[in-house]
Coordinates of C-alpha atoms in Angstrom, one line a residue:
M17 CA 45.7 35.9 30.2
D18 CA 43.8 37.3 33.1
I19 CA 44.3 34.8 35.7
T20 CA 42.0 36.7 38.4
L21 CA 39.3 36.4 36.0
L22 CA 39.6 32.8 35.0
D23 CA 39.7 31.7 38.7
E24 CA 36.4 33.6 39.1
M25 CA 35.1 31.8 36.1
K26 CA 36.2 28.5 37.3
E27 CA 34.8 29.2 40.8
R28 CA 31.3 30.0 39.2
L29 CA 31.3 27.0 37.0
G30 CA 32.6 24.9 39.8
N31 CA 29.7 25.8 42.0
A32 CA 27.3 25.2 39.3
V33 CA 28.6 21.7 39.0
K34 CA 29.0 20.8 42.7
N35 CA 26.1 23.0 44.2
G36 CA 23.7 22.9 41.4
T37 CA 22.0 26.0 39.4
N38 CA 18.8 25.7 41.5
D39 CA 17.1 26.3 38.0
A40 CA 15.1 23.4 36.8
D41 CA 13.7 25.3 34.2
R42 CA 16.4 26.5 32.2
F43 CA 20.1 25.6 30.8
H44 CA 22.9 27.7 32.6
V45 CA 25.3 28.0 29.6
F46 CA 28.9 28.6 30.0
A47 CA 30.3 30.3 26.7
W48 CA 34.0 30.2 28.0
E49 CA 36.4 30.7 25.3
A50 CA 37.6 27.8 23.5
G51 CA 40.9 26.4 25.0
L52 CA 40.4 27.4 28.6
G53 CA 39.6 23.9 29.6
K54 CA 35.9 23.8 30.4
S55 CA 35.6 20.1 30.1
T56 CA 38.5 19.4 32.2
H57 CA 37.3 21.7 35.1
V58 CA 33.9 20.1 35.0
N59 CA 35.5 16.8 35.5
D60 CA 37.6 18.0 38.2
S61 CA 34.6 19.6 40.0
V62 CA 32.7 16.3 39.8
V63 CA 35.4 14.3 41.5
A64 CA 35.8 17.3 44.1
Y65 CA 31.9 17.0 44.7
F66 CA 32.3 13.3 45.4
N67 CA 35.5 13.8 47.3
E68 CA 34.3 16.6 49.6
L69 CA 30.2 16.3 49.5
A70 CA 29.3 12.8 48.8
F71 CA 29.0 11.5 52.4
K72 CA 27.1 14.6 53.9
G73 CA 24.0 13.0 52.6
N74 CA 22.6 11.2 49.6
P75 CA 25.0 11.8 46.7
K76 CA 23.9 13.4 43.6
K77 CA 24.0 11.6 40.4
F78 CA 25.2 13.1 36.9
L79 CA 24.7 12.8 33.3
I80 CA 27.2 14.1 31.2
V81 CA 26.9 14.3 27.5
K82 CA 29.7 14.5 25.0
K83 CA 29.9 15.0 21.1
F84 CA 32.1 12.0 20.4
K85 CA 32.6 8.5 21.4
T86 CA 36.4 9.4 22.1
D87 CA 35.4 12.2 24.2
V88 CA 33.1 9.7 26.3
Y89 CA 36.1 7.5 27.0
E90 CA 38.5 10.4 28.0
T91 CA 36.1 11.8 30.3
V92 CA 35.7 8.2 32.1
E93 CA 39.3 8.0 32.4
Q94 CA 39.8 11.5 33.7
L95 CA 36.8 11.0 36.3
N96 CA 38.5 7.7 37.4
Q97 CA 42.0 9.3 38.2
G98 CA 42.7 9.1 41.7
G99 CA 40.3 6.2 42.5
V100 CA 37.6 8.7 44.6
L101 CA 34.6 7.0 42.7
E102 CA 35.9 3.5 43.2
M103 CA 34.0 3.4 46.6
Y104 CA 30.9 2.7 44.5
G105 CA 32.1 -0.3 42.7
D106 CA 30.4 -1.3 39.8
Y107 CA 28.1 1.7 40.2
S108 CA 30.8 4.6 39.9
V109 CA 31.4 5.8 36.5
I110 CA 30.0 4.2 33.1
G111 CA 31.0 5.6 29.7
L112 CA 28.1 4.4 27.4
T113 CA 28.7 4.0 23.7
S114 CA 27.5 2.0 20.7
E115 CA 30.6 -0.1 21.1
N116 CA 30.1 -1.2 24.6
V117 CA 26.4 -0.9 25.4
A118 CA 25.9 -4.6 25.5
K119 CA 27.9 -5.3 28.6
Y120 CA 26.0 -3.1 30.7
S121 CA 22.6 -4.1 32.5
V122 CA 19.9 -1.6 32.6
D123 CA 20.2 -1.7 36.5
K124 CA 23.8 -0.7 36.2
I125 CA 23.2 2.2 33.6
K126 CA 20.5 3.6 35.9
N127 CA 22.2 3.2 39.0
C128 CA 25.9 4.5 38.4
M129 CA 26.9 7.7 39.8
V130 CA 28.3 9.3 36.7
L131 CA 26.7 8.3 33.2
V132 CA 28.7 9.7 30.4
I133 CA 26.9 9.3 26.7
T134 CA 27.2 10.9 23.3
H135 CA 24.9 13.3 21.9
Q136 CA 23.5 10.9 19.7
R137 CA 22.1 8.7 22.6
Y138 CA 21.0 11.8 24.5
I139 CA 18.8 12.9 21.3
E140 CA 17.3 9.3 21.0
A141 CA 16.2 9.6 24.6
C142 CA 14.7 13.0 24.4
D143 CA 11.3 11.8 23.1
R144 CA 10.5 11.6 27.0
E145 CA 12.0 12.4 30.4
L146 CA 15.6 11.3 30.8
F147 CA 14.7 9.1 33.9
H148 CA 13.2 6.4 31.7
A149 CA 16.4 5.8 30.0
F150 CA 19.1 6.7 32.5
G151 CA 17.6 6.5 35.8
D152 CA 16.8 9.2 38.5
R153 CA 19.5 11.7 38.1
D154 CA 20.1 15.3 39.5
T155 CA 22.6 17.1 37.2
L156 CA 23.0 17.3 33.3
I157 CA 26.0 18.7 31.9
I158 CA 26.2 18.9 28.0
D159 CA 29.3 19.6 26.3
E160 CA 28.8 21.5 22.8
Q161 CA 25.8 22.4 20.9
V162 CA 23.4 19.6 20.5
Q163 CA 22.1 19.3 16.9
F164 CA 18.6 17.6 16.6
P165 CA 17.8 15.7 13.5
I166 CA 16.4 17.5 10.4
T167 CA 15.0 15.1 7.7
K168 CA 14.7 16.3 4.0
F169 CA 11.8 14.9 1.9
G170 CA 11.8 15.3 -1.9
R171 CA 11.7 13.7 -5.2
S172 CA 15.3 12.3 -4.5
E173 CA 14.2 10.8 -1.3
Y174 CA 11.0 9.3 -2.6
N175 CA 13.0 8.0 -5.8
G176 CA 15.5 6.3 -3.3
M177 CA 12.9 4.7 -1.1
R178 CA 10.5 3.7 -4.0
K179 CA 13.1 1.7 -5.9
D180 CA 13.7 -0.7 -2.8
I181 CA 10.2 -1.7 -2.7
H182 CA 10.3 -5.3 -4.6
L183 CA 6.6 -5.5 -5.7
Y184 CA 4.7 -2.9 -7.8
E185 CA 1.5 -3.3 -5.5
G186 CA 3.7 -2.5 -2.5
Q187 CA 5.1 0.7 -4.6
V188 CA 1.3 1.6 -5.2
L189 CA 0.7 1.7 -1.7
F190 CA 3.8 3.7 -0.7
D191 CA 2.8 6.1 -3.2
K192 CA -0.6 6.7 -1.6
C193 CA 1.6 7.8 1.4
F194 CA 4.2 10.1 -0.2
L195 CA 2.2 11.5 -3.3
P196 CA 0.2 14.2 -1.1
L197 CA 3.8 15.9 -0.5
L198 CA 4.6 15.7 -4.1
K199 CA 1.5 17.1 -5.2
R200 CA 2.0 19.9 -2.8
L201 CA 5.6 20.5 -3.9
D202 CA 4.1 20.6 -7.4
E203 CA 1.7 23.5 -6.3
I204 CA 4.6 25.5 -5.0
Y205 CA 6.2 25.1 -8.2
K206 CA 3.4 26.1 -10.3
E207 CA 2.8 29.3 -8.1
R208 CA 6.5 30.0 -8.6
G209 CA 7.1 29.9 -4.9
Y210 CA 10.0 27.5 -4.7
N211 CA 12.6 30.0 -4.3
N212 CA 10.9 31.2 -1.1
I213 CA 10.2 29.3 2.1
V214 CA 6.9 27.9 2.7
T215 CA 5.4 26.7 5.9
F216 CA 4.2 22.9 5.7
Q217 CA 1.1 22.1 7.5
D218 CA -0.7 19.6 5.4
A219 CA -2.6 16.6 6.8
F220 CA -2.1 13.0 5.5
D221 CA -4.4 10.0 5.1
K222 CA -3.3 7.7 8.0
D223 CA -5.1 4.7 6.6
A224 CA -2.9 4.8 3.6
L225 CA 0.0 4.3 5.8
K226 CA -1.5 1.7 7.8
E227 CA -2.2 -0.4 4.7
F228 CA 1.3 -0.2 3.5
K229 CA 2.5 -1.4 7.0
N230 CA 0.2 -4.3 6.6
W231 CA 1.4 -5.1 3.0
V232 CA 5.0 -5.0 4.6
K233 CA 4.1 -7.2 7.3
D234 CA 2.7 -10.0 4.8
N235 CA 5.2 -9.6 2.0
C236 CA 8.6 -8.7 3.4
K237 CA 11.0 -11.7 3.8
G238 CA 14.9 -11.5 4.6
E239 CA 16.8 -9.8 7.3
K240 CA 18.3 -7.3 4.8
R241 CA 14.8 -6.3 3.3
Q242 CA 13.1 -6.0 6.5
R243 CA 15.8 -3.7 7.8
R244 CA 15.2 -1.5 4.9
Y245 CA 11.5 -1.7 4.8
K246 CA 11.6 -0.8 8.8
E247 CA 13.6 2.4 7.7
I248 CA 11.3 3.5 5.0
I249 CA 8.2 3.1 7.5
Q250 CA 10.0 5.0 10.0
S251 CA 10.4 7.9 7.3
L252 CA 6.7 7.8 6.4
E253 CA 5.8 7.8 10.1
L254 CA 7.7 10.9 10.6
L255 CA 6.3 12.5 7.6
Q256 CA 2.8 11.7 8.7
A257 CA 3.1 12.4 12.3
D258 CA 1.2 15.1 14.0
F259 CA 4.2 16.3 16.0
S260 CA 6.2 16.8 12.7
E261 CA 6.7 20.4 11.4
G262 CA 8.5 21.5 8.4
L263 CA 9.3 24.2 5.9
I264 CA 9.5 23.7 2.0
H265 CA 12.3 25.3 0.0
N266 CA 13.8 24.4 -3.5
D267 CA 11.3 21.5 -4.1
A268 CA 12.0 19.9 -0.8
L269 CA 10.5 19.4 2.5
Y270 CA 12.7 19.9 5.7
L271 CA 11.1 18.2 8.6
I272 CA 11.6 18.1 12.4
D273 CA 10.2 15.7 15.0
K274 CA 9.1 18.4 17.5
S275 CA 8.3 15.4 20.3
I276 CA 12.0 15.1 20.6
Q277 CA 13.2 18.2 22.4
F278 CA 15.6 19.2 25.3
R279 CA 15.1 17.5 28.3
K280 CA 16.4 18.5 31.6
L281 CA 17.2 17.2 35.2
K282 CA 17.2 19.3 38.5
D283 CA 20.2 21.3 37.7
N284 CA 21.3 21.7 33.8
I285 CA 24.6 23.0 32.5
I286 CA 25.6 23.6 28.7
L287 CA 29.3 24.3 27.7
D288 CA 29.3 25.9 24.5
A289 CA 32.5 28.4 23.3
S290 CA 30.3 30.0 20.8
A291 CA 27.1 30.2 22.7
D292 CA 27.2 34.1 22.9
I293 CA 27.1 34.6 19.3
T294 CA 24.7 31.7 18.5
P295 CA 20.9 32.8 18.3
L296 CA 19.9 29.6 19.6
Y297 CA 20.7 30.5 23.3
Q298 CA 18.6 33.5 23.1
I299 CA 15.6 31.5 24.0
E300 CA 15.1 33.1 27.4
E301 CA 12.7 30.5 28.7
Q302 CA 14.9 27.7 27.9
F303 CA 18.7 29.2 28.4
I304 CA 20.5 31.8 30.2
V305 CA 24.2 32.7 29.5
V306 CA 25.7 33.2 32.6
E307 CA 29.3 33.3 31.6
N308 CA 30.7 34.7 28.2
R309 CA 33.9 37.1 29.6
L310 CA 36.9 37.1 27.6
C311 CA 40.0 36.5 29.7
I312 CA 42.5 35.1 26.8
N313 CA 45.0 37.7 25.7
H314 CA 45.0 37.2 21.7
S315 CA 47.5 40.1 21.4
K316 CA 50.1 37.6 19.4
S317 CA 47.3 36.5 17.1
N318 CA 45.9 38.0 14.0
V319 CA 42.8 37.5 11.7
G320 CA 43.2 38.0 7.8
Y321 CA 40.4 37.5 5.4
L322 CA 40.3 37.2 1.7
K323 CA 37.2 38.4 -0.2
V324 CA 36.1 35.6 -2.5
N325 CA 32.5 34.3 -3.0
T326 CA 32.4 30.7 -1.1
S327 CA 28.7 29.8 -2.1
K328 CA 28.9 26.1 -3.2
S329 CA 28.5 26.7 -6.7
S330 CA 30.9 29.8 -6.7
L331 CA 33.5 27.7 -4.6
K332 CA 33.6 25.1 -7.5
K333 CA 34.4 27.8 -9.8
N334 CA 37.1 29.3 -7.4
L335 CA 38.6 26.2 -5.7
E336 CA 41.5 25.8 -8.0
G337 CA 42.4 29.5 -7.8
I338 CA 41.9 29.3 -3.9
I339 CA 44.3 26.4 -3.7
R340 CA 46.9 28.3 -5.5
D341 CA 46.6 31.0 -3.3
V342 CA 46.9 28.9 -0.4
Q343 CA 49.9 27.3 -1.8
H344 CA 51.7 30.7 -2.2
R345 CA 51.0 31.9 1.2
L346 CA 52.0 28.5 2.9
K347 CA 55.5 28.5 0.8
N348 CA 56.0 31.9 2.7
I349 CA 55.8 30.6 6.0
K350 CA 59.1 30.1 8.1
D351 CA 60.0 27.9 10.9
K352 CA 57.6 25.1 9.6
K353 CA 54.7 26.3 11.6
K354 CA 52.0 23.5 11.5
V355 CA 48.6 24.4 9.4
L356 CA 45.1 23.4 9.7
L357 CA 42.9 23.8 6.8
V358 CA 39.0 23.6 7.2
C359 CA 36.8 23.1 4.4
H360 CA 33.6 21.4 3.1
K361 CA 34.0 17.7 3.0
E362 CA 33.7 17.5 -0.7
N363 CA 36.5 19.9 -1.3
S364 CA 38.9 18.1 1.1
T365 CA 40.6 15.9 -1.4
E366 CA 41.4 18.8 -3.7
L367 CA 42.8 20.7 -0.8
L368 CA 44.8 17.8 0.4
V369 CA 46.6 17.1 -3.0
G370 CA 47.4 20.8 -3.1
I371 CA 48.8 21.2 0.4
K372 CA 50.9 18.3 -0.2
K373 CA 52.6 19.9 -3.1
V374 CA 53.9 22.5 -0.2
F375 CA 54.4 20.1 2.8
G376 CA 55.1 16.7 0.9
D377 CA 53.1 13.6 2.2
N378 CA 53.3 14.6 5.9
V379 CA 49.6 16.1 5.8
Y380 CA 47.0 14.5 8.1
I381 CA 43.5 13.9 6.9
P382 CA 40.9 12.1 9.4
K383 CA 40.6 8.3 9.2
G384 CA 38.0 7.4 11.6
E385 CA 38.7 8.4 14.9
E386 CA 42.6 8.0 15.0
D387 CA 44.2 11.1 15.5
I388 CA 47.7 10.1 16.7
E389 CA 49.2 10.9 13.3
A390 CA 47.9 14.7 13.4
T391 CA 50.4 15.3 16.2
Q392 CA 53.1 14.2 14.0
S393 CA 52.0 16.1 10.7
Y394 CA 53.2 19.3 9.4
A395 CA 49.5 20.2 8.1
A396 CA 46.1 18.8 8.3
V397 CA 42.9 19.1 6.2
D398 CA 39.7 18.8 8.1
W399 CA 36.0 19.7 7.6
Y400 CA 32.8 21.2 8.8
G401 CA 30.7 18.6 10.9
N402 CA 33.6 17.0 11.9
I403 CA 35.8 19.6 13.5
V404 CA 33.8 21.0 16.5
G405 CA 35.0 19.9 19.8
K406 CA 38.4 18.5 18.6
N407 CA 41.6 18.8 20.4
T408 CA 43.5 17.1 17.6
Y409 CA 45.2 20.2 16.2
K410 CA 45.6 22.0 19.7
D411 CA 49.3 22.5 19.2
Y412 CA 49.1 23.8 15.5
D413 CA 50.0 27.4 14.8
I414 CA 47.8 28.7 11.7
C415 CA 44.0 27.9 10.7
L416 CA 42.9 28.7 7.2
I417 CA 39.1 28.3 6.7
I418 CA 38.0 27.9 3.1
G419 CA 34.4 27.9 2.5
T420 CA 31.5 29.2 4.5
H421 CA 29.3 26.4 6.1
N422 CA 26.0 27.5 4.6
M423 CA 23.1 25.2 5.3
P424 CA 19.8 24.9 3.5
L425 CA 18.0 28.3 4.7
P426 CA 15.0 26.2 6.6
V427 CA 17.6 24.4 8.8
Y428 CA 18.6 27.5 10.5
L429 CA 14.9 28.3 11.5
L430 CA 14.0 24.7 12.2
Q431 CA 17.0 24.5 14.6
F432 CA 15.4 27.3 16.3
V433 CA 12.0 25.8 16.6
Q434 CA 13.5 22.6 18.0
Y435 CA 15.5 24.6 20.6
S436 CA 12.3 26.6 21.8
P437 CA 9.4 24.5 23.5
N438 CA 6.9 27.2 22.8
L439 CA 7.6 27.9 19.1
N440 CA 6.2 26.0 16.1
V441 CA 6.3 26.8 12.3
S442 CA 2.9 28.1 12.4
R443 CA 4.3 31.3 13.9
F444 CA 6.3 32.0 10.8
P445 CA 4.8 33.8 7.7
Q446 CA 3.2 31.2 5.3
K447 CA 5.9 32.4 2.8
M448 CA 9.4 34.0 3.8
E449 CA 11.1 35.8 0.6
L450 CA 14.6 35.0 -0.3
K451 CA 16.8 36.8 -2.3
S452 CA 20.3 35.3 -3.8
G453 CA 20.2 32.5 -1.3
K454 CA 19.6 34.8 1.7
F455 CA 16.7 36.0 3.9
E456 CA 15.0 39.3 2.7
N457 CA 13.9 39.9 6.3
E458 CA 16.9 41.7 7.8
T459 CA 16.2 40.1 11.3
L460 CA 16.4 36.6 9.8
E461 CA 19.5 37.3 7.7
A462 CA 21.3 38.7 10.9
F463 CA 20.3 35.3 12.5
R464 CA 21.9 33.2 9.6
K465 CA 25.2 35.4 9.7
A466 CA 25.3 34.6 13.4
F467 CA 25.4 31.0 12.8
L468 CA 28.0 31.4 10.4
A469 CA 30.2 33.5 12.8
A470 CA 29.9 30.7 15.2
D471 CA 30.9 27.9 12.9
F472 CA 34.0 29.9 11.9
Y473 CA 35.0 30.3 15.4
Q474 CA 34.6 26.8 16.5
A475 CA 36.7 26.0 13.5
A476 CA 39.4 28.6 14.0
R477 CA 39.9 27.7 17.6
R478 CA 41.0 24.1 17.2
V479 CA 44.6 25.4 16.9
Q480 CA 46.7 27.2 19.7
R481 CA 44.3 26.0 22.4
N482 CA 46.5 27.4 25.2
Q483 CA 46.2 30.6 27.4
E484 CA 48.8 32.4 25.5
P485 CA 48.2 31.5 21.8
K486 CA 50.2 33.0 19.0
A487 CA 47.9 32.0 16.1
S488 CA 47.2 33.1 12.5
Y489 CA 43.4 32.8 11.4
L490 CA 42.8 33.1 7.6
L491 CA 39.1 33.2 6.5
Y492 CA 38.1 32.9 2.7
T493 CA 34.9 34.6 2.8
F494 CA 33.1 37.6 0.8
D495 CA 31.0 38.6 4.1
E496 CA 32.6 41.2 6.1
D497 CA 29.5 41.1 8.7
V498 CA 30.4 37.4 9.6
V499 CA 33.9 38.4 9.9
Q500 CA 33.1 41.2 12.3
T501 CA 31.1 39.1 14.5
F502 CA 33.7 36.5 14.5
V503 CA 36.7 38.7 15.8
K504 CA 34.6 39.9 18.6
K505 CA 35.2 36.7 20.3
F506 CA 39.1 37.6 20.5
N507 CA 40.3 39.8 23.1
Q508 CA 43.1 42.4 22.0
L509 CA 44.0 41.1 18.7
T510 CA 47.2 42.2 16.9
D511 CA 45.5 43.0 13.8
V512 CA 42.5 42.3 11.9
F513 CA 43.0 42.8 7.9
A514 CA 41.8 42.2 4.3
L515 CA 44.2 40.4 2.1
N516 CA 45.0 41.1 -1.4
N517 CA 43.5 38.5 -3.5
D518 CA 45.2 39.2 -6.8
N519 CA 46.5 35.6 -6.6
L520 CA 43.1 34.3 -7.3
V521 CA 42.9 33.9 -10.8
N522 CA 39.0 33.3 -10.4
A523 CA 38.3 36.4 -8.6
P524 CA 34.8 37.2 -6.8
L525 CA 32.1 36.3 -9.4
S526 CA 30.6 39.4 -11.2
T527 CA 26.9 40.0 -11.1
K528 CA 26.5 38.6 -14.6
D529 CA 28.5 35.1 -13.6
E530 CA 26.2 34.8 -10.5
K531 CA 22.8 35.0 -12.6
V532 CA 24.3 32.6 -15.1
I533 CA 25.0 29.9 -12.4
R534 CA 21.5 30.8 -11.2
I535 CA 20.1 30.1 -14.6
L536 CA 22.1 26.9 -14.7
E537 CA 21.1 25.7 -11.4
Y538 CA 17.6 26.3 -12.3
I539 CA 17.6 24.1 -15.2
R540 CA 19.5 21.5 -13.6
D541 CA 17.1 21.4 -10.4
K542 CA 13.7 22.4 -11.5
C543 CA 13.6 20.9 -15.1
G544 CA 13.2 17.2 -15.8
V545 CA 15.3 15.4 -18.5
G546 CA 13.4 16.4 -22.0
E547 CA 11.4 19.3 -20.4
V548 CA 11.1 22.1 -22.5
V549 CA 11.1 25.4 -20.6
S550 CA 10.4 28.9 -22.1
K551 CA 13.0 31.8 -21.7
K552 CA 10.2 33.9 -20.2
N553 CA 9.5 31.5 -17.3
I554 CA 13.0 31.1 -16.5
S555 CA 13.2 35.2 -16.5
E556 CA 10.3 35.3 -13.9
A557 CA 11.2 32.5 -11.8
L558 CA 14.7 34.2 -11.1
D559 CA 13.6 37.8 -11.3
I560 CA 16.0 38.5 -14.2
E561 CA 15.1 41.1 -16.8
S562 CA 13.5 39.3 -19.7
S563 CA 15.7 41.5 -22.0
N564 CA 18.8 40.3 -20.7
I565 CA 18.2 36.6 -20.7
S566 CA 19.4 35.9 -24.3
R567 CA 22.7 37.5 -23.4
Y568 CA 23.1 35.5 -20.3
L569 CA 22.3 32.3 -22.2
K570 CA 25.4 33.2 -24.4
H571 CA 27.7 33.1 -21.4
K572 CA 30.6 30.7 -21.4
L573 CA 29.3 28.5 -18.7
I574 CA 26.1 27.8 -20.5
S575 CA 27.9 27.3 -23.9
N576 CA 30.1 24.5 -22.3
C577 CA 26.7 22.8 -21.2
V578 CA 25.4 23.2 -24.8
E579 CA 28.7 21.8 -26.3
Q580 CA 28.2 18.7 -23.9
G581 CA 25.0 18.2 -25.1
H582 CA 23.3 18.8 -21.4
I583 CA 21.2 21.6 -22.7
E584 CA 19.8 23.0 -25.9
I585 CA 18.9 26.6 -26.6
R586 CA 16.2 27.3 -29.2
N587 CA 14.5 30.4 -30.3
K588 CA 12.3 31.1 -27.4
V589 CA 12.8 27.8 -25.1
V590 CA 15.7 25.8 -23.6
V591 CA 15.7 22.2 -23.6
K592 CA 17.1 20.1 -20.9
N593 CA 18.6 17.1 -22.3
T594 CA 20.5 15.2 -19.7
V595 CA 21.1 15.0 -15.9
F596 CA 24.5 17.4 -15.4
T597 CA 26.4 18.8 -12.6
L598 CA 28.1 22.4 -12.5
E599 CA 31.7 22.0 -12.3

């Protein structure tokens, strides 16, 4: 640990908290390494401000934004230690969550010296300037990356809403609101553009939505039904709003509300350990990364990676072999080191069962927000979307990351649009080419990989969160570029090495296997039950040589679907008989 460097970084962050950034237009982003205590130092600096400076003039007011409710309560507890803020009485520190918001008046919320809220509450307030919700404040401090909502609209969402409309006349009016989108999706399908990303800039008939809302007002009775209709109307309003922007991919529209955007105060700070490798903070008019130096010595830590395809479909195929590999490696661990497995939530149950065969029943898996059991367990299983910002596993020794946090490709682009005040989807090409689930454009593909590396880093640094870590990180991933970006966040690692994957019975998929899975996904996702699709159309849609299609259709995976009655292979066509999943 470079103590001198850490002290310099602490002084810089402390000065920004106490004296301001003098930059109302941009967030000053501190990309301190995970585990250095950014949040604690901010809390100490806020207390120091009130202890040293508050009586020299009108004291500043702070708005602190935390990812989880538990973080809100913990922050309030730390700020109240020592009693410095007690001089302000009821207007000192308030931690606002969904559990306690009813107990605070608007006056108290707007006038307290330090208000601590969750990401969700901040996002909800970002449709206008922050003073409307939180009063006149000076300094905004956001802990961790804010993820603005991205809403998906497709046939599944259409069916889900339509079935809850209780009268046929209401369904007809609802269809008038939604069907223009489905018509556009059909046009893209017929143009064979569904494997690409297409910008969405269509206009809707606003009178249709007004007519549907009037019908709901006259015909909707009962609290539960009214609540559901309110949700449906909110979805339709977003779909038809002038400030909504979206991208179409895989027969669905991904939509953002551009009226919701980052709102700032006089001084603005973001704390995000992966900010220097996440592309979102490269938007210069919005952010400046002011601190990303590495001071933790990782010479007692190492990184290994095992090359295995971890796309969702491939991971399903490989999961059994991966679990056996995990078991094999953990059985050889001496001194009962504590192990964290990070995965997709949908795979957590199978991994939990597998790891219990090594560690017995003393394995933790999240249950709400309670984390006391985790400190007493030999191992834990947690997942993407739940792991960022957690200190629950800070004393664990080993982190195994199983699977890549791949998001739908439009999501990467739309997050960038949401973060940039001067960018909209019209700036993108009308159609963006994709190949094998990746961007054809090298810049966009590098952009996507940087997101993946940041997710890996955030997951890995949940363990050994101290100034002299002795950790082992094992990534199950096929993408060496992502691994190389990931390891740049570690100073003086002992070793970075590729592991032998002989223990994986299901080795990385061959090109033939990948094409067969793409064919099955096409039939599953693009064809309706009873639909007859020609082999030629499948070949053209997936860019597969037509001379090879019959050979691929004889593959074991497809033969299994035929035997189970899901599909039928005829001379020149394929028939989808049932809805099915890929196991």
